Amino acid sequence: MDEADGPKANGAGGGGGKDRDTAVSERRFRFLVAGYAVSSYGTFLNMVALNLFVYETTGRALAMGLFMAVRLASGFVAGLAVGGLLARFSAKSIMLWANVGQGSVMLVLILAPESLVTGALMAVSVVIGACGTLFMVALRSSIPEMVGEDRRAWANSLSITGRSLAMVAGFASAGVVVSLVGYTAAFLLDMATFVVCAVTVALLPIAGGKGSASAVGAPGTEKAGKAGKSEQAEKSEKSGPRWRPVAFLALAAAPGLGLMVALRGVDAFGSSSHNAALPIYSTSLDASNPAVFVSAFWCVWALGNIGAQQVIQRYAQRTGRSVGALGFGYGTVVMSAAFIAAFAGFPLAVTAVIALIAGAADGLTEVAYTSHLQTLPATLRGHAFGLSATFENLGFGVGMILVAAALDRFSPLAVVGWSHGAAIVIAMVFLLRVAGLRRRAERTGRAGLRKEEAVEGRPDRGDRDGAEVSRG
């Protein structure tokens, strides 16, 4: 990371004011993460409650699959479109209306007469899938403008921690909420979580998207953004309607970035395997109460994820550096191997340790991947995150179909082994690619250093990762 990236001691030129601005932007981001965690709780609550409601309403397991397929397809389409939306609208407006849309469609479901419940459920599936992707991409792509480039890793880790806590709370409480107060009350609670997040977004000044040049809460970003824009980025910003070329231009903007996004899609394919196989494996362990193992597994997984976030936050605060591309590759290998081992029939205590490792590695890959994409110029960042969401939804959706069919004929260990094994293979290819880029960057750096010493008598400083797009 270059000297300009990290926070420095206060100088005569207003360093104290910069520190105050940074503190304010971080405090605002904490409030935003709190609202995001509340809405994430609602998202995970409705994943359980809505699936149960769909099955109870229709009496067919196929309907649950169709509901999930529509939800994933909506996220797929939203991922393609969100880059263009961020070129036209501010990230704040996209995040606000994404929550308003989700809250409104839950209200429609609550008020729908019995004859229109099926149609209302499909509307919920479309809106929840699309708006969830829109919010996530708008948030992640705007973090550098909100908190500053040097605090990316901290902000990513904080948001992932909030989401992990919400996931555990949502999954753990869904059955209790539905059984104690019923579906209507569960849907009202879900709607309220989106209202809370919408109010939080509305009250906070949030940078990003079309309004990213103002860089509310991120001091100095306007000058840096103007200075860092390439001619190609400016052209793509002006040509708003041509979102597809810009989206693929984002993947071509850095060596290895396309392979990184492809690995993310394969990883999502692997994730579909363990999500589908866990209930089956749990039933084989305890047919009378299969939910116990699933709940315990995800709780331990979340503890590992949250623990990893705490370590990453302290590392970023102490060193001013973010987890690089190598962290993403190694984390994917460890995470995939851990999920395979979780189905190998080890004693429960060993499986708990494996789940903890899987959660920690998952947290590492999430922060590393998000931080890496955030090194793209602001005009390309939204497109890259949108395409990434599209690949993830595609990988998970295709995986759910293929895995469900495979689990009828093969054991959970075999299915998870094949799925996550593919992710390990692609991750190894990615690691070799990053290592090659680093060696090339080191050779170029040494040649440039010798030339600099010959011409000026002093070396230039910097430790930029050869796989990075911009400084970070």
Coordinates of C-alpha atoms in Angstrom, one line a residue:
M1 CA 0.0 0.0 0.0
D2 CA 1.4 3.4 -0.9
E3 CA 2.0 6.1 1.6
A4 CA -1.0 8.0 0.5
D5 CA -3.4 5.2 1.2
G6 CA -3.1 4.9 5.0
P7 CA -4.0 7.4 7.7
K8 CA -1.0 9.5 8.7
A9 CA -0.1 11.6 11.7
N10 CA -1.7 15.0 11.7
G11 CA 0.3 17.6 9.7
A12 CA 0.1 21.3 9.5
G13 CA -2.3 21.1 6.6
G14 CA -5.4 20.2 8.4
G15 CA -4.7 16.6 9.4
G16 CA -6.8 17.0 12.5
G17 CA -9.8 18.0 10.4
K18 CA -9.2 15.0 8.2
D19 CA -9.2 12.7 11.2
R20 CA -12.5 14.2 12.4
D21 CA -14.0 13.7 8.9
T22 CA -12.8 10.1 9.0
A23 CA -14.3 9.5 12.4
V24 CA -17.7 11.0 11.3
S25 CA -17.7 8.9 8.1
E26 CA -17.0 5.7 10.1
R27 CA -19.7 6.5 12.7
R28 CA -22.2 7.0 9.8
F29 CA -21.1 3.7 8.3
R30 CA -21.6 1.9 11.6
F31 CA -25.2 3.2 11.7
L32 CA -25.7 2.0 8.1
V33 CA -24.4 -1.4 8.9
A34 CA -26.7 -1.6 11.9
G35 CA -29.7 -0.9 9.5
Y36 CA -28.3 -3.4 7.0
A37 CA -28.0 -6.0 9.7
V38 CA -31.6 -5.5 10.7
S39 CA -32.8 -5.9 7.1
S40 CA -30.6 -8.9 6.7
Y41 CA -32.3 -10.5 9.7
G42 CA -35.6 -10.0 7.8
T43 CA -34.1 -11.5 4.7
F44 CA -33.0 -14.7 6.4
L45 CA -36.2 -14.8 8.4
N46 CA -38.3 -14.7 5.3
M47 CA -36.1 -17.3 3.5
V48 CA -37.4 -19.8 6.1
A49 CA -40.9 -18.4 6.7
L50 CA -41.7 -17.9 3.0
N51 CA -40.6 -21.3 2.0
L52 CA -42.7 -22.9 4.8
F53 CA -45.6 -20.7 3.8
V54 CA -45.3 -21.6 0.1
Y55 CA -45.3 -25.3 1.0
E56 CA -48.2 -25.0 3.3
T57 CA -50.2 -22.9 0.8
T58 CA -49.6 -25.1 -2.2
G59 CA -48.8 -28.5 -0.6
R60 CA -46.1 -29.1 -3.2
A61 CA -42.3 -29.2 -2.8
L62 CA -42.0 -28.2 -6.5
A63 CA -43.6 -24.9 -5.6
M64 CA -40.8 -24.2 -3.2
G65 CA -38.3 -24.9 -5.9
L66 CA -40.1 -22.6 -8.3
F67 CA -40.2 -19.9 -5.7
M68 CA -36.4 -20.1 -5.2
A69 CA -35.8 -20.3 -8.9
V70 CA -37.7 -17.1 -9.5
R71 CA -35.9 -15.4 -6.7
L72 CA -32.5 -16.3 -8.1
A73 CA -33.5 -15.4 -11.6
S74 CA -34.6 -12.0 -10.4
G75 CA -31.2 -11.5 -8.7
F76 CA -29.5 -12.6 -11.9
V77 CA -31.3 -10.0 -14.0
A78 CA -30.7 -7.3 -11.4
G79 CA -27.0 -8.0 -11.4
L80 CA -26.8 -7.3 -15.1
A81 CA -28.8 -4.0 -14.7
V82 CA -27.4 -2.5 -11.5
G83 CA -24.2 -1.1 -13.1
G84 CA -26.3 1.0 -15.4
L85 CA -28.5 2.1 -12.6
L86 CA -25.5 3.2 -10.5
A87 CA -24.4 5.3 -13.5
R88 CA -27.7 7.2 -13.5
F89 CA -28.7 7.2 -9.8
S90 CA -27.0 7.7 -6.5
A91 CA -26.2 4.6 -4.4
K92 CA -28.4 6.1 -1.6
S93 CA -31.5 6.2 -3.8
I94 CA -31.0 2.6 -5.0
M95 CA -30.5 1.3 -1.4
L96 CA -33.5 3.3 -0.2
W97 CA -35.9 2.1 -2.9
A98 CA -34.6 -1.4 -2.6
N99 CA -35.7 -1.5 1.0
V100 CA -39.0 0.3 0.2
G101 CA -39.7 -2.2 -2.5
Q102 CA -39.1 -5.2 -0.3
G103 CA -41.2 -3.8 2.6
S104 CA -44.0 -2.8 0.2
V105 CA -44.2 -6.3 -1.4
M106 CA -44.4 -7.9 2.0
L107 CA -47.3 -5.6 2.8
V108 CA -49.0 -6.7 -0.4
L109 CA -48.6 -10.4 0.7
I110 CA -50.1 -9.7 4.1
L111 CA -53.1 -7.9 2.6
A112 CA -53.7 -10.2 -0.4
P113 CA -57.0 -12.1 -0.4
E114 CA -56.7 -15.9 -0.4
S115 CA -57.5 -16.1 -4.1
L116 CA -54.4 -13.9 -4.9
V117 CA -51.9 -15.3 -2.5
T118 CA -50.1 -17.4 -5.2
G119 CA -49.6 -14.3 -7.4
A120 CA -48.5 -12.3 -4.4
L121 CA -45.9 -14.9 -3.5
M122 CA -44.5 -14.7 -7.0
A123 CA -44.3 -10.9 -6.7
V124 CA -42.5 -11.3 -3.4
S125 CA -40.1 -13.7 -5.0
V126 CA -39.3 -11.3 -7.9
V127 CA -39.0 -8.2 -5.8
I128 CA -37.0 -9.7 -2.9
G129 CA -34.5 -11.4 -5.3
A130 CA -34.0 -8.2 -7.4
C131 CA -34.0 -5.7 -4.6
G132 CA -31.6 -7.8 -2.4
T133 CA -29.1 -7.8 -5.3
L134 CA -29.5 -4.1 -6.0
F135 CA -28.9 -3.2 -2.3
M136 CA -25.9 -5.4 -1.9
V137 CA -24.2 -4.2 -5.1
A138 CA -24.9 -0.5 -4.3
L139 CA -23.5 -0.9 -0.8
R140 CA -20.4 -2.8 -1.7
S141 CA -19.5 -0.7 -4.7
S142 CA -19.8 2.6 -2.7
I143 CA -17.8 1.7 0.3
P144 CA -14.6 3.4 -0.9
E145 CA -16.5 6.7 -1.3
M146 CA -18.2 6.3 2.1
V147 CA -15.3 5.5 4.3
G148 CA -12.2 6.2 2.1
E149 CA -9.9 3.8 0.2
D150 CA -7.7 3.1 3.3
R151 CA -10.7 1.8 5.3
R152 CA -12.1 -0.6 2.8
A153 CA -11.1 -3.8 4.6
W154 CA -12.5 -2.5 7.9
A155 CA -15.8 -1.5 6.4
N156 CA -16.2 -4.8 4.4
S157 CA -15.4 -6.8 7.5
L158 CA -17.9 -4.8 9.6
S159 CA -20.7 -5.2 7.1
I160 CA -20.0 -9.0 6.8
T161 CA -20.0 -9.4 10.6
G162 CA -23.4 -7.7 10.7
R163 CA -24.8 -9.9 8.0
S164 CA -23.4 -13.1 9.6
L165 CA -25.0 -12.2 13.0
A166 CA -28.3 -11.5 11.2
M167 CA -28.1 -14.8 9.4
V168 CA -27.7 -16.8 12.6
A169 CA -30.5 -14.8 14.3
G170 CA -32.8 -15.1 11.3
F171 CA -32.4 -18.8 10.8
A172 CA -32.5 -19.6 14.5
S173 CA -35.6 -17.5 15.2
A174 CA -37.7 -18.2 12.1
G175 CA -39.2 -21.5 13.3
V176 CA -39.9 -20.0 16.7
V177 CA -41.5 -16.9 15.3
V178 CA -43.7 -18.8 12.9
S179 CA -44.8 -21.4 15.4
L180 CA -45.5 -18.9 18.2
V181 CA -47.1 -15.9 16.4
G182 CA -47.9 -17.3 12.9
Y183 CA -47.1 -16.3 9.3
T184 CA -48.8 -12.9 9.3
A185 CA -46.8 -11.7 12.3
A186 CA -43.6 -13.1 10.8
F187 CA -44.3 -11.2 7.6
L188 CA -45.1 -8.0 9.6
L189 CA -41.8 -8.4 11.4
D190 CA -40.0 -8.9 8.1
M191 CA -41.6 -5.8 6.7
A192 CA -40.6 -3.8 9.7
T193 CA -36.9 -4.7 9.3
F194 CA -36.9 -3.3 5.8
V195 CA -38.6 -0.1 7.0
V196 CA -35.9 0.3 9.7
C197 CA -33.1 -0.1 7.0
A198 CA -34.9 2.4 4.7
V199 CA -35.2 5.0 7.4
T200 CA -31.5 4.5 8.3
V201 CA -30.5 5.0 4.6
A202 CA -32.8 8.0 4.3
L203 CA -31.3 9.8 7.3
L204 CA -27.6 9.2 6.4
P205 CA -25.6 11.1 3.8
I206 CA -24.3 8.2 1.6
A207 CA -21.9 8.6 -1.3
G208 CA -21.6 6.4 -4.4
G209 CA -23.2 5.9 -7.7
K210 CA -24.1 8.9 -9.8
G211 CA -23.4 11.1 -6.8
S212 CA -20.0 9.6 -6.0
A213 CA -18.1 12.7 -7.1
S214 CA -19.4 14.5 -4.0
A215 CA -18.0 11.7 -1.8
V216 CA -20.1 12.5 1.2
G217 CA -18.2 11.2 4.2
A218 CA -15.1 10.4 2.3
P219 CA -12.7 13.4 2.5
G220 CA -10.6 14.1 -0.5
T221 CA -12.4 11.5 -2.7
E222 CA -13.5 14.0 -5.3
K223 CA -10.0 15.0 -6.3
A224 CA -8.8 11.4 -6.2
G225 CA -11.7 10.2 -8.3
K226 CA -11.1 12.8 -11.0
A227 CA -7.4 12.1 -11.0
G228 CA -7.9 8.4 -11.2
K229 CA -10.4 8.3 -14.0
S230 CA -9.2 6.9 -17.3
E231 CA -10.4 8.1 -20.7
Q232 CA -12.2 4.8 -21.2
A233 CA -13.9 5.1 -17.8
E234 CA -15.1 8.6 -18.7
K235 CA -16.5 7.4 -22.0
S236 CA -18.3 4.5 -20.3
E237 CA -19.8 6.9 -17.8
K238 CA -21.2 9.1 -20.5
S239 CA -22.5 6.2 -22.5
G240 CA -25.0 5.2 -19.8
P241 CA -27.3 3.0 -21.9
R242 CA -24.4 0.8 -23.1
W243 CA -24.1 -1.1 -19.8
R244 CA -23.1 -4.5 -21.2
P245 CA -19.9 -3.4 -22.9
V246 CA -19.0 -1.4 -19.8
A247 CA -19.8 -4.4 -17.5
F248 CA -17.4 -6.7 -19.4
L249 CA -14.9 -3.9 -19.7
A250 CA -14.8 -3.9 -15.9
L251 CA -13.7 -7.6 -15.9
A252 CA -11.0 -6.8 -18.5
A253 CA -9.7 -3.8 -16.4
A254 CA -7.3 -5.8 -14.4
P255 CA -5.3 -9.0 -15.0
G256 CA -7.0 -12.0 -13.5
L257 CA -10.2 -10.2 -12.5
G258 CA -12.4 -12.2 -14.9
L259 CA -10.9 -15.5 -13.5
M260 CA -11.6 -14.2 -10.0
V261 CA -15.3 -13.5 -10.7
A262 CA -15.6 -16.9 -12.4
L263 CA -14.1 -18.6 -9.3
R264 CA -16.8 -16.7 -7.3
G265 CA -19.5 -18.3 -9.5
V266 CA -18.0 -21.8 -9.1
D267 CA -17.8 -21.2 -5.3
A268 CA -21.5 -20.3 -5.3
F269 CA -22.1 -23.6 -7.2
G270 CA -20.2 -25.4 -4.4
S271 CA -22.3 -23.5 -1.8
S272 CA -25.5 -24.9 -3.3
S273 CA -24.2 -28.4 -2.7
H274 CA -23.6 -28.1 1.1
N275 CA -26.8 -26.1 1.5
A276 CA -28.8 -28.8 -0.1
A277 CA -26.9 -31.7 1.4
L278 CA -26.9 -30.5 5.0
P279 CA -30.6 -31.4 5.8
I280 CA -30.1 -34.9 4.2
Y281 CA -26.8 -35.5 6.1
S282 CA -28.4 -34.2 9.3
T283 CA -31.3 -36.6 8.9
S284 CA -28.9 -39.5 8.6
L285 CA -27.4 -38.5 11.9
D286 CA -30.6 -38.0 13.8
A287 CA -33.8 -38.8 11.9
S288 CA -36.0 -37.8 14.9
N289 CA -34.6 -34.2 15.1
P290 CA -32.6 -33.3 12.0
A291 CA -32.8 -29.6 12.6
V292 CA -30.4 -29.8 15.6
F293 CA -27.3 -30.6 13.5
V294 CA -28.1 -28.0 10.8
S295 CA -28.7 -25.2 13.3
A296 CA -25.6 -26.1 15.3
F297 CA -23.5 -26.3 12.2
W298 CA -24.5 -22.9 11.0
C299 CA -24.1 -21.3 14.4
V300 CA -20.5 -22.6 14.7
W301 CA -19.9 -21.5 11.1
A302 CA -21.0 -18.0 12.0
L303 CA -18.8 -17.9 15.0
G304 CA -15.8 -18.7 12.8
N305 CA -16.9 -16.1 10.3
I306 CA -17.3 -13.4 12.9
G307 CA -14.0 -14.3 14.6
A308 CA -12.2 -14.0 11.2
Q309 CA -13.8 -10.5 10.7
Q310 CA -12.4 -9.4 14.1
V311 CA -8.9 -10.5 13.1
I312 CA -9.2 -8.8 9.7
Q313 CA -10.4 -5.6 11.2
R314 CA -7.5 -5.5 13.7
Y315 CA -5.0 -6.4 10.9
A316 CA -6.4 -3.6 8.7
Q317 CA -6.3 -1.1 11.5
R318 CA -2.8 -2.0 12.6
T319 CA -1.2 -2.2 9.1
G320 CA -3.4 0.0 6.9
R321 CA -3.5 -2.9 4.4
S322 CA -6.4 -5.0 3.1
V323 CA -6.4 -8.7 2.4
G324 CA -5.2 -9.3 -1.1
A325 CA -6.1 -11.5 -4.0
L326 CA -4.0 -14.4 -2.6
G327 CA -6.1 -14.3 0.5
F328 CA -9.2 -14.9 -1.6
G329 CA -7.6 -17.9 -3.4
Y330 CA -6.2 -19.6 -0.3
G331 CA -9.4 -18.9 1.6
T332 CA -11.5 -20.5 -1.1
V333 CA -9.3 -23.6 -1.0
V334 CA -9.5 -23.9 2.8
M335 CA -13.2 -23.2 2.9
S336 CA -14.1 -25.8 0.1
A337 CA -11.9 -28.4 1.7
A338 CA -13.5 -27.8 5.1
F339 CA -17.0 -28.1 3.7
I340 CA -16.1 -31.4 2.1
A341 CA -14.6 -32.7 5.4
A342 CA -17.8 -31.7 7.2
F343 CA -19.6 -34.5 5.4
A344 CA -16.9 -37.2 6.0
G345 CA -18.5 -38.6 9.1
F346 CA -16.1 -37.3 11.7
P347 CA -17.1 -37.2 15.4
L348 CA -19.3 -34.2 16.2
A349 CA -16.5 -32.4 18.1
V350 CA -14.2 -32.6 15.1
T351 CA -17.1 -31.5 12.8
A352 CA -17.6 -28.5 15.0
V353 CA -13.9 -27.5 14.5
I354 CA -14.3 -28.0 10.7
A355 CA -17.4 -25.8 10.7
L356 CA -15.5 -23.1 12.6
I357 CA -12.6 -23.3 10.0
A358 CA -15.1 -23.2 7.1
G359 CA -16.7 -20.0 8.6
A360 CA -13.4 -18.3 9.2
A361 CA -12.2 -19.1 5.6
D362 CA -15.6 -17.9 4.2
G363 CA -15.2 -14.6 6.1
L364 CA -11.7 -14.2 4.7
T365 CA -12.7 -14.8 1.1
E366 CA -15.6 -12.5 1.4
V367 CA -13.5 -9.6 2.6
A368 CA -10.7 -10.3 0.2
Y369 CA -13.0 -10.5 -2.8
T370 CA -15.0 -7.4 -2.0
S371 CA -11.9 -5.4 -1.2
H372 CA -10.3 -6.4 -4.5
L373 CA -13.2 -5.4 -6.7
Q374 CA -13.4 -2.1 -4.8
T375 CA -9.9 -1.2 -6.3
L376 CA -11.6 -0.7 -9.6
P377 CA -12.4 2.9 -10.7
A378 CA -15.8 4.1 -9.5
T379 CA -17.2 4.2 -13.0
L380 CA -16.5 0.4 -13.5
R381 CA -17.0 -0.8 -9.9
G382 CA -20.8 -1.0 -10.0
H383 CA -20.7 -3.0 -13.2
A384 CA -18.1 -5.4 -11.8
F385 CA -20.1 -6.0 -8.7
G386 CA -23.3 -6.4 -10.8
L387 CA -21.7 -9.1 -13.0
S388 CA -20.3 -10.8 -9.9
A389 CA -23.8 -11.0 -8.4
T390 CA -25.0 -12.4 -11.7
F391 CA -22.4 -15.1 -11.7
E392 CA -23.1 -15.9 -8.1
N393 CA -26.8 -16.2 -8.7
L394 CA -26.2 -18.3 -11.8
G395 CA -23.8 -20.6 -10.0
F396 CA -26.1 -21.1 -7.0
G397 CA -29.2 -21.5 -9.1
V398 CA -27.7 -24.1 -11.5
G399 CA -26.1 -25.8 -8.6
M400 CA -29.4 -26.2 -6.7
I401 CA -30.9 -27.9 -9.8
L402 CA -28.0 -30.3 -10.5
V403 CA -27.3 -31.0 -6.8
A404 CA -30.9 -31.8 -6.0
A405 CA -30.9 -34.4 -8.9
A406 CA -27.5 -35.8 -7.8
L407 CA -28.5 -36.2 -4.2
D408 CA -31.2 -38.7 -5.3
R409 CA -28.4 -41.1 -6.5
F410 CA -25.2 -40.2 -4.7
S411 CA -24.2 -39.6 -1.1
P412 CA -23.9 -36.1 0.3
L413 CA -20.1 -36.5 0.7
A414 CA -19.8 -37.4 -3.0
V415 CA -21.9 -34.5 -4.2
V416 CA -20.3 -31.9 -2.0
G417 CA -16.9 -33.3 -2.9
W418 CA -17.4 -32.9 -6.6
S419 CA -18.9 -29.4 -6.3
H420 CA -16.4 -28.0 -3.9
G421 CA -13.6 -29.9 -5.6
A422 CA -14.3 -27.9 -8.8
A423 CA -13.9 -24.7 -6.7
I424 CA -10.6 -26.0 -5.4
V425 CA -9.3 -26.7 -8.9
I426 CA -10.3 -23.2 -10.2
A427 CA -8.8 -21.6 -7.1
M428 CA -5.5 -23.3 -7.7
V429 CA -5.5 -22.0 -11.3
F430 CA -6.3 -18.5 -9.9
L431 CA -3.4 -18.7 -7.3
L432 CA -1.0 -19.7 -10.0
R433 CA -2.2 -16.8 -12.1
V434 CA -1.8 -14.3 -9.2
A435 CA 1.7 -15.7 -8.4
G436 CA 2.7 -15.2 -12.1
L437 CA 1.4 -11.6 -12.0
R438 CA 3.4 -10.9 -8.9
R439 CA 6.6 -12.3 -10.3
R440 CA 6.1 -10.2 -13.4
A441 CA 5.4 -7.0 -11.3
E442 CA 8.5 -7.7 -9.2
R443 CA 10.7 -8.0 -12.3
T444 CA 9.2 -4.8 -13.8
G445 CA 9.6 -3.1 -10.4
R446 CA 13.3 -4.0 -10.2
A447 CA 13.9 -2.8 -13.7
G448 CA 12.1 0.4 -13.0
L449 CA 14.0 0.8 -9.8
R450 CA 17.4 0.5 -11.5
K451 CA 16.3 3.0 -14.1
E452 CA 15.1 5.4 -11.5
E453 CA 18.3 5.2 -9.5
A454 CA 20.3 5.8 -12.6
V455 CA 18.3 8.9 -13.6
E456 CA 17.4 10.5 -10.3
G457 CA 19.5 8.6 -7.7
R458 CA 16.5 7.6 -5.6
P459 CA 14.0 4.7 -5.7
D460 CA 10.3 5.1 -5.9
R461 CA 8.4 3.5 -3.0
G462 CA 5.4 1.2 -3.1
D463 CA 4.3 -2.4 -2.6
R464 CA 1.4 -2.6 -4.9
D465 CA 0.1 -6.1 -5.6
G466 CA 0.6 -7.1 -9.2
A467 CA -3.0 -8.4 -9.3
E468 CA -4.5 -5.2 -8.0
V469 CA -6.2 -2.7 -10.1
S470 CA -5.4 0.4 -8.2
R471 CA -3.6 1.2 -5.0
G472 CA -4.9 -0.6 -2.0

